[in-house]
Short mmCIF file of C-alpha atoms in Angstrom, two decimals:
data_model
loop_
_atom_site.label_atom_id
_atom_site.label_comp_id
_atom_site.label_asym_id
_atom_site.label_seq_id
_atom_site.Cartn_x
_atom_site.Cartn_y
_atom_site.Cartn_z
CA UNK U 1434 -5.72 -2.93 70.21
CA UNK U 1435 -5.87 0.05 72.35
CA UNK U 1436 -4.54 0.80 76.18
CA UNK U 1437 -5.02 -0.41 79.33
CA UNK U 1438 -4.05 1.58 82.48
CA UNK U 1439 -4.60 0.27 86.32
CA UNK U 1440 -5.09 2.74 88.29
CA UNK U 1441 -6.98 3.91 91.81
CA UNK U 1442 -10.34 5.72 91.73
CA UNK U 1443 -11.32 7.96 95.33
CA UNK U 1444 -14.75 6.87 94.09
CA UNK U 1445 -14.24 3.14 93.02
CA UNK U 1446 -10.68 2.06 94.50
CA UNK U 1447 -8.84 -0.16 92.47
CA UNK U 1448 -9.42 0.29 88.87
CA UNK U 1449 -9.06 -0.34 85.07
CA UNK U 1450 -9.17 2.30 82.53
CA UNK U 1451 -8.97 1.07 78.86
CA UNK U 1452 -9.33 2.85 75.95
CA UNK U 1453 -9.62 2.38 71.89
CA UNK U 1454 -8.16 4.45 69.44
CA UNK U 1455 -10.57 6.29 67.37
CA UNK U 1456 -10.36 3.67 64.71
CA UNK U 1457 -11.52 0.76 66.51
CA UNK U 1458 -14.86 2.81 67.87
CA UNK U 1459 -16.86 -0.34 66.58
CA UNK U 1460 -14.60 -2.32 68.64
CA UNK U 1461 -14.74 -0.24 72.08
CA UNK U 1462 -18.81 0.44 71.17
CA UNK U 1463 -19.57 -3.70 70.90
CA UNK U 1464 -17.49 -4.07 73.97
CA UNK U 1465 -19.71 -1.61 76.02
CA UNK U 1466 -22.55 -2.80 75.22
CA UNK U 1467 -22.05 -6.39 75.81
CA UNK U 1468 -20.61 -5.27 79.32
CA UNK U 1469 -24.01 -3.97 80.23
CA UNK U 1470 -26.01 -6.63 78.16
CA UNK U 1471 -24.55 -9.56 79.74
CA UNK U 1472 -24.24 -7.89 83.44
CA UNK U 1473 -25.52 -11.25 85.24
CA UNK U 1474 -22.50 -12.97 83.78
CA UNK U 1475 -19.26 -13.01 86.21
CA UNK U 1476 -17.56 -10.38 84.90
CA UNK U 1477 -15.40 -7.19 85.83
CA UNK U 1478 -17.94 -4.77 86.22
CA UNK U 1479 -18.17 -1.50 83.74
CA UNK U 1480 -18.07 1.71 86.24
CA UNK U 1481 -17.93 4.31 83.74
CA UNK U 1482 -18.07 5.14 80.00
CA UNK U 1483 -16.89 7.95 77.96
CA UNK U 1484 -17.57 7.62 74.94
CA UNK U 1485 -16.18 10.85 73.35
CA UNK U 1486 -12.37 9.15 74.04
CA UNK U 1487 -13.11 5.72 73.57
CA UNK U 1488 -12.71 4.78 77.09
CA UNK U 1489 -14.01 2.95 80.19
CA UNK U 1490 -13.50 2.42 83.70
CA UNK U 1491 -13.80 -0.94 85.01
CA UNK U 1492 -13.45 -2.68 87.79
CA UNK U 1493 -9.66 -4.54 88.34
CA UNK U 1494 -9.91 -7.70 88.95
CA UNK U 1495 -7.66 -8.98 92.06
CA UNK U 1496 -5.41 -10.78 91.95
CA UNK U 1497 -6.24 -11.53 88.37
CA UNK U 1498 -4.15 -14.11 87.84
CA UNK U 1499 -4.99 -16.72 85.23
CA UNK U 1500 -6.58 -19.23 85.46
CA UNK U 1501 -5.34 -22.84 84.47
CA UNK U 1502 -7.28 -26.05 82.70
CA UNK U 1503 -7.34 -28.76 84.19
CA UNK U 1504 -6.23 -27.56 87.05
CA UNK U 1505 -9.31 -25.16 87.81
CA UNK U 1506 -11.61 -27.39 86.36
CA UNK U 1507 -14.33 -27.65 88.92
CA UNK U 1508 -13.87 -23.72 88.88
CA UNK U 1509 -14.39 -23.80 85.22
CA UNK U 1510 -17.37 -26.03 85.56
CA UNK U 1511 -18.81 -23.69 87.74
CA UNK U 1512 -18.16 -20.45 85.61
CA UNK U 1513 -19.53 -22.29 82.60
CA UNK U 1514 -22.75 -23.39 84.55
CA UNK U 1515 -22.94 -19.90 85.60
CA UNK U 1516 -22.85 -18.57 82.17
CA UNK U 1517 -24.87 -20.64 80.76
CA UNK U 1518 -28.09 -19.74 84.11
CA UNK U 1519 -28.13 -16.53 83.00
CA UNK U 1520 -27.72 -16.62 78.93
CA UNK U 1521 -29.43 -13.96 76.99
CA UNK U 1522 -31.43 -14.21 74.08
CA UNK U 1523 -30.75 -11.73 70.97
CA UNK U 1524 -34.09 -11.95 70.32
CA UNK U 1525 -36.48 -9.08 71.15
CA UNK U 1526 -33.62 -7.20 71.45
CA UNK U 1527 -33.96 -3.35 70.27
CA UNK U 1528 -30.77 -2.08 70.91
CA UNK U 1529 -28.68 -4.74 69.26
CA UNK U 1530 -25.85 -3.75 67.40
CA UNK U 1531 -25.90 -4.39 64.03
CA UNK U 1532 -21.64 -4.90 64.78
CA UNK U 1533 -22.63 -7.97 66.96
CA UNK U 1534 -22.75 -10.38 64.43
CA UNK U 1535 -23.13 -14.56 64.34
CA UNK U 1536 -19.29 -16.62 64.24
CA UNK U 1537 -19.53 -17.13 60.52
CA UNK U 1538 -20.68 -13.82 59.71
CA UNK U 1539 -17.30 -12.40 61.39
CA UNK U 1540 -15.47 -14.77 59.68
CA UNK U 1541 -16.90 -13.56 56.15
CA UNK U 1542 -16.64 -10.07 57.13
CA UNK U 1543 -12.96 -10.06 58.40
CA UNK U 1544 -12.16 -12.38 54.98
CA UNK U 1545 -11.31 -9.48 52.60
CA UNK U 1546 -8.90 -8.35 55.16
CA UNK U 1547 -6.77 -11.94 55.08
CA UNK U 1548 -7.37 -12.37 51.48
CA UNK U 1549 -4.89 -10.12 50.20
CA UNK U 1550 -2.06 -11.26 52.12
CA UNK U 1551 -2.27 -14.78 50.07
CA UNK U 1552 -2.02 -16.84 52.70
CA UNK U 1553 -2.92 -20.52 51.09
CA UNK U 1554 -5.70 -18.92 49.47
CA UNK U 1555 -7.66 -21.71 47.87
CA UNK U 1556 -7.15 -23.82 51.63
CA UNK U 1557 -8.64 -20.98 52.97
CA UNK U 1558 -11.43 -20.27 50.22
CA UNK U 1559 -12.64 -23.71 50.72
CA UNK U 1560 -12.50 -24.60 54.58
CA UNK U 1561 -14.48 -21.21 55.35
CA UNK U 1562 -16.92 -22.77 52.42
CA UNK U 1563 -16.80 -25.91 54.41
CA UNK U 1564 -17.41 -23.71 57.33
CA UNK U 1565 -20.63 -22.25 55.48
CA UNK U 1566 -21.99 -25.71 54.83
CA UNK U 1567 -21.64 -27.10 58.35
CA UNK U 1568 -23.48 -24.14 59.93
CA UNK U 1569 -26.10 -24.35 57.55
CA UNK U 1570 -26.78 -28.11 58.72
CA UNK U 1571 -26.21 -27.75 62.75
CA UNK U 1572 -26.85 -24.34 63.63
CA UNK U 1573 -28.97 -22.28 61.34
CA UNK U 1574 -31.98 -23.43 62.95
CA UNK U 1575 -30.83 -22.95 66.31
CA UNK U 1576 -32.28 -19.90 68.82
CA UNK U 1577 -29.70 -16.94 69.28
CA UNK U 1578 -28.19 -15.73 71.86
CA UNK U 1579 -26.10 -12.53 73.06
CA UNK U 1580 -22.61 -14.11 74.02
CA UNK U 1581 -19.29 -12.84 75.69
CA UNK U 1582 -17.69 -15.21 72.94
CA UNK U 1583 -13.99 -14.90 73.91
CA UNK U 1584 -13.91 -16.79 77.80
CA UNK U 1585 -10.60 -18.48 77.53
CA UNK U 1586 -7.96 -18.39 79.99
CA UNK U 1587 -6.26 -14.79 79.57
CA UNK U 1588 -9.98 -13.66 79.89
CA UNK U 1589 -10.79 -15.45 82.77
CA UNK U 1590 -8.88 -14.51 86.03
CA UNK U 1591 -9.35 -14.89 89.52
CA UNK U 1592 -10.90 -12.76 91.87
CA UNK U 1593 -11.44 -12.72 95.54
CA UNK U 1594 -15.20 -14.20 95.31
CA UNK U 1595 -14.45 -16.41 92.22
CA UNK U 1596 -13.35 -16.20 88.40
CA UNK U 1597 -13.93 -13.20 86.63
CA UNK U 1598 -14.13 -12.69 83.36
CA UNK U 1599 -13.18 -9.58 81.01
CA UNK U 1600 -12.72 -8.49 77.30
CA UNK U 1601 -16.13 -9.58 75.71
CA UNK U 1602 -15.76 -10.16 72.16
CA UNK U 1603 -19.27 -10.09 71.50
CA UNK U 1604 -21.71 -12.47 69.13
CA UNK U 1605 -25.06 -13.14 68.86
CA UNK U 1606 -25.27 -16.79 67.58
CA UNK U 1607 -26.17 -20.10 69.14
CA UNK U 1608 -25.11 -20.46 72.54
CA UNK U 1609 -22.56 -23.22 72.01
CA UNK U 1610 -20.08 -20.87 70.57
CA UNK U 1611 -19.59 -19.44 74.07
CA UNK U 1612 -18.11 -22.73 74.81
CA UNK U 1613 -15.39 -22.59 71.75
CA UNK U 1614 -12.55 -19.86 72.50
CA UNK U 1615 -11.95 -22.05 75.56
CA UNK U 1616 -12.07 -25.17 73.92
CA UNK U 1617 -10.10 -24.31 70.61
CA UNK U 1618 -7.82 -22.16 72.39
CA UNK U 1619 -6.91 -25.13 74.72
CA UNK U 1620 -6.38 -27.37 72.03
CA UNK U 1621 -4.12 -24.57 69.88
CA UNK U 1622 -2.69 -23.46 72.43
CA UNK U 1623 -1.79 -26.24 74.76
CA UNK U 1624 -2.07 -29.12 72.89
CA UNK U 1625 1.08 -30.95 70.60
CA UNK U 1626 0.08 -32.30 67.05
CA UNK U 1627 0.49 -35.48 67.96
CA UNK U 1628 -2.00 -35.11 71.10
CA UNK U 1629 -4.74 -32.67 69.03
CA UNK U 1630 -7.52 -35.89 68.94
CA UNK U 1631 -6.64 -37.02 72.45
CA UNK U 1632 -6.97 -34.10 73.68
CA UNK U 1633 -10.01 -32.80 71.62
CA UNK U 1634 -11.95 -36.22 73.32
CA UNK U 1635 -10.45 -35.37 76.78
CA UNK U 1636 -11.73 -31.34 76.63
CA UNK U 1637 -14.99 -32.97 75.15
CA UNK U 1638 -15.76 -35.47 77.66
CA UNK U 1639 -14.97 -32.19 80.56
CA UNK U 1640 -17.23 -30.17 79.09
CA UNK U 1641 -19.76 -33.19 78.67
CA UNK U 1642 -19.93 -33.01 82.67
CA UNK U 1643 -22.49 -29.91 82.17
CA UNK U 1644 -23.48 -29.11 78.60
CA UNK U 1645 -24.55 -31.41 75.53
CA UNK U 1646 -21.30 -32.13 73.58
CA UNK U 1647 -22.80 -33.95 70.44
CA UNK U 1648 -22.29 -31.33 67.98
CA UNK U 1649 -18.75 -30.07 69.39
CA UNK U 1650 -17.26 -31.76 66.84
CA UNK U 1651 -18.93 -29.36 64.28
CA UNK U 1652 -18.99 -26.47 66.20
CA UNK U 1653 -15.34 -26.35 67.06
CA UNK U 1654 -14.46 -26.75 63.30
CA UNK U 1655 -16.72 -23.59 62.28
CA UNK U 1656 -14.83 -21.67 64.75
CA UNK U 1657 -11.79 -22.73 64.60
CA UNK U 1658 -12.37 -21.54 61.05
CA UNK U 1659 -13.21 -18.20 62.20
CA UNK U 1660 -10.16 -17.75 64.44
CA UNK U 1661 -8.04 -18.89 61.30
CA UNK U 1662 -8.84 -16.24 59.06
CA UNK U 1663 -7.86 -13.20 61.36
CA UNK U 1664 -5.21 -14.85 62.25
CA UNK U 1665 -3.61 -14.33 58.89
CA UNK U 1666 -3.84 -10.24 59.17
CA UNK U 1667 -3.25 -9.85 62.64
CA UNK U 1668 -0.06 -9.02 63.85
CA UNK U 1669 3.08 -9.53 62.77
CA UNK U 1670 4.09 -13.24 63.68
CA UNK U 1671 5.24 -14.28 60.20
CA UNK U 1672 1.71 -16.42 59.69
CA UNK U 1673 3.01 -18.52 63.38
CA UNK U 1674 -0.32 -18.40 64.39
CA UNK U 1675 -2.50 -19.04 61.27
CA UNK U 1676 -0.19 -22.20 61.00
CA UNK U 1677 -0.74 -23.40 64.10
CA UNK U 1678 -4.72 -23.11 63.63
CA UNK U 1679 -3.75 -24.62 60.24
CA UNK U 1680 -2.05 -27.86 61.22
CA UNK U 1681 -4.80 -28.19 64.19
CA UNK U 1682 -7.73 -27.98 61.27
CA UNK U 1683 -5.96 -30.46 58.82
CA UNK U 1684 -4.99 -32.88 61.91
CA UNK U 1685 -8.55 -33.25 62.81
CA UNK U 1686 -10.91 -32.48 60.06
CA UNK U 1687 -9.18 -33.14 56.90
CA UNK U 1688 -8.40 -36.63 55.21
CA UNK U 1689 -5.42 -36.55 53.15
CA UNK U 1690 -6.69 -35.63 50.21
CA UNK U 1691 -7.51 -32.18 51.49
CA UNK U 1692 -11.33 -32.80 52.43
CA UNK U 1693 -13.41 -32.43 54.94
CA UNK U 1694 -14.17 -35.50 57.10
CA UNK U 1695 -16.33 -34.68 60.32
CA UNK U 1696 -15.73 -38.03 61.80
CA UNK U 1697 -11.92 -37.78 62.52
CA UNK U 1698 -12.27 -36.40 65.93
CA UNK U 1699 -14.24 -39.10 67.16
CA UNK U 1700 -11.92 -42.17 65.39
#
């Protein structure tokens, strides 16, 4: 995505300087802004801009090592609850960008770009239709908010006076899609097939400890629709990845004919 230097600053000490190539000025733009719009939130602090090179300088986060789930939980917990004191509403907002757009609009945006690679395209036509549908019922209605929307644990490290987090992905939807990259990610990432439910109760009932879980069964299907369809044009993993979001959506949400059933995580 771009380059990240550490490096020492007789100004700042110990710093980050990361820069995007001139084709990803959206990217290094949303990034920015979200820095400065979500400053109350724990994260690495933006020093610095230039916008002329794509680049900023930003705090480095020591040790910055990652952290681990379950083993930080109460950490975790704590971030979370953070997070959550100090959301911001899109609402009112002026300055928002119109590149900070809701989960599903992301998705239908970044489509086209996985479309043409043919990756099981009517699977993929009809789950982010699925997707569509879903929203619609549980989250339409709901108030907006301004999130980091990427806190999982290779964004999250730990600093001297807590966890940090860094690389803001940026959304503006409803604020329980700032709980989802760490949820899905722990399920796609550290979970086996044959665990996916078990563990999609165990993550649920963790997160239950300090936010309303009853529509994290919906929620985590719309986005782990959204992570599925960039998957498929990202990098060059022979479709590894959009598999493995693949087999996690089928094992939970699909019956086997193919269709949607909601209630499978919770059998």
């Amino acid at each position: 995505m771009g380059l990240v230097l550490e490096s020492d600053s007789e100004k700042y000490g110990s710093v980050v300087i990361k820069m995007y190539p001139p084709f990803l000025r959206e990217r290094y733009d949303k990034e920015a802004w979200i820095l400065q719009a979500l400053e109350h939130y724990r994260q690495c602090t933006l020093l610095d801009t230039c916008p002329d090179r794509c680049a900023m300088l930003l705090e480095r986060v020591t040790p910055g090592s990652y952290i681990s789930y379950p083993r930080d939980a109460a950490a975790i917990e704590d971030l979370f609850r953070q997070m959550d004191e100090h959301k911001a509403p899109a609402s009112g907002r002026g300055d928002l960008m119109s590149s900070i757009r809701g989960v599903l609009e992301q998705a239908e945006w970044e489509y086209p770009l996985s479309e043409k690679y043919g990756y099981h395209p009517q699977t993929i036509s009809y789950l982010l239709q699925k997707a569509k549908e879903v929203y619609k019922v549980f989250f339409s209605t709901e108030e907006k908010y301004l999130l980091h929307g990427d806190v999982y644990f290779k964004n999250a490290l730990w600093g001297a006076d807590g966890i940090r987090i860094i690389d803001p992905f940026g959304y503006r939807d409803a604020y329980i899609f700032e709980y989802m990259p760490f949820f899905t990610y722990e399920l796609s990432l550290h979970s086996r097939p044959g665990a996916y439910r078990e563990d999609f109760r165990a993550l649920e009932a963790f997160f239950s400890r300090f936010t309303d879980t009853s529509k994290f069964t919906a929620a985590a299907f719309v986005f782990l629709v959204r992570q599925l369809i960039p998957s498929i044009h990202e990098g060059n993993d022979c479709f590894r990845r959009a598999d493995g979001y693949l087999r996690l959506i089928e094992s939970l949400y699909l019956d086997e004919g193919g269709a949607l059933d909601l209630g499978r995580p919770l059998l």
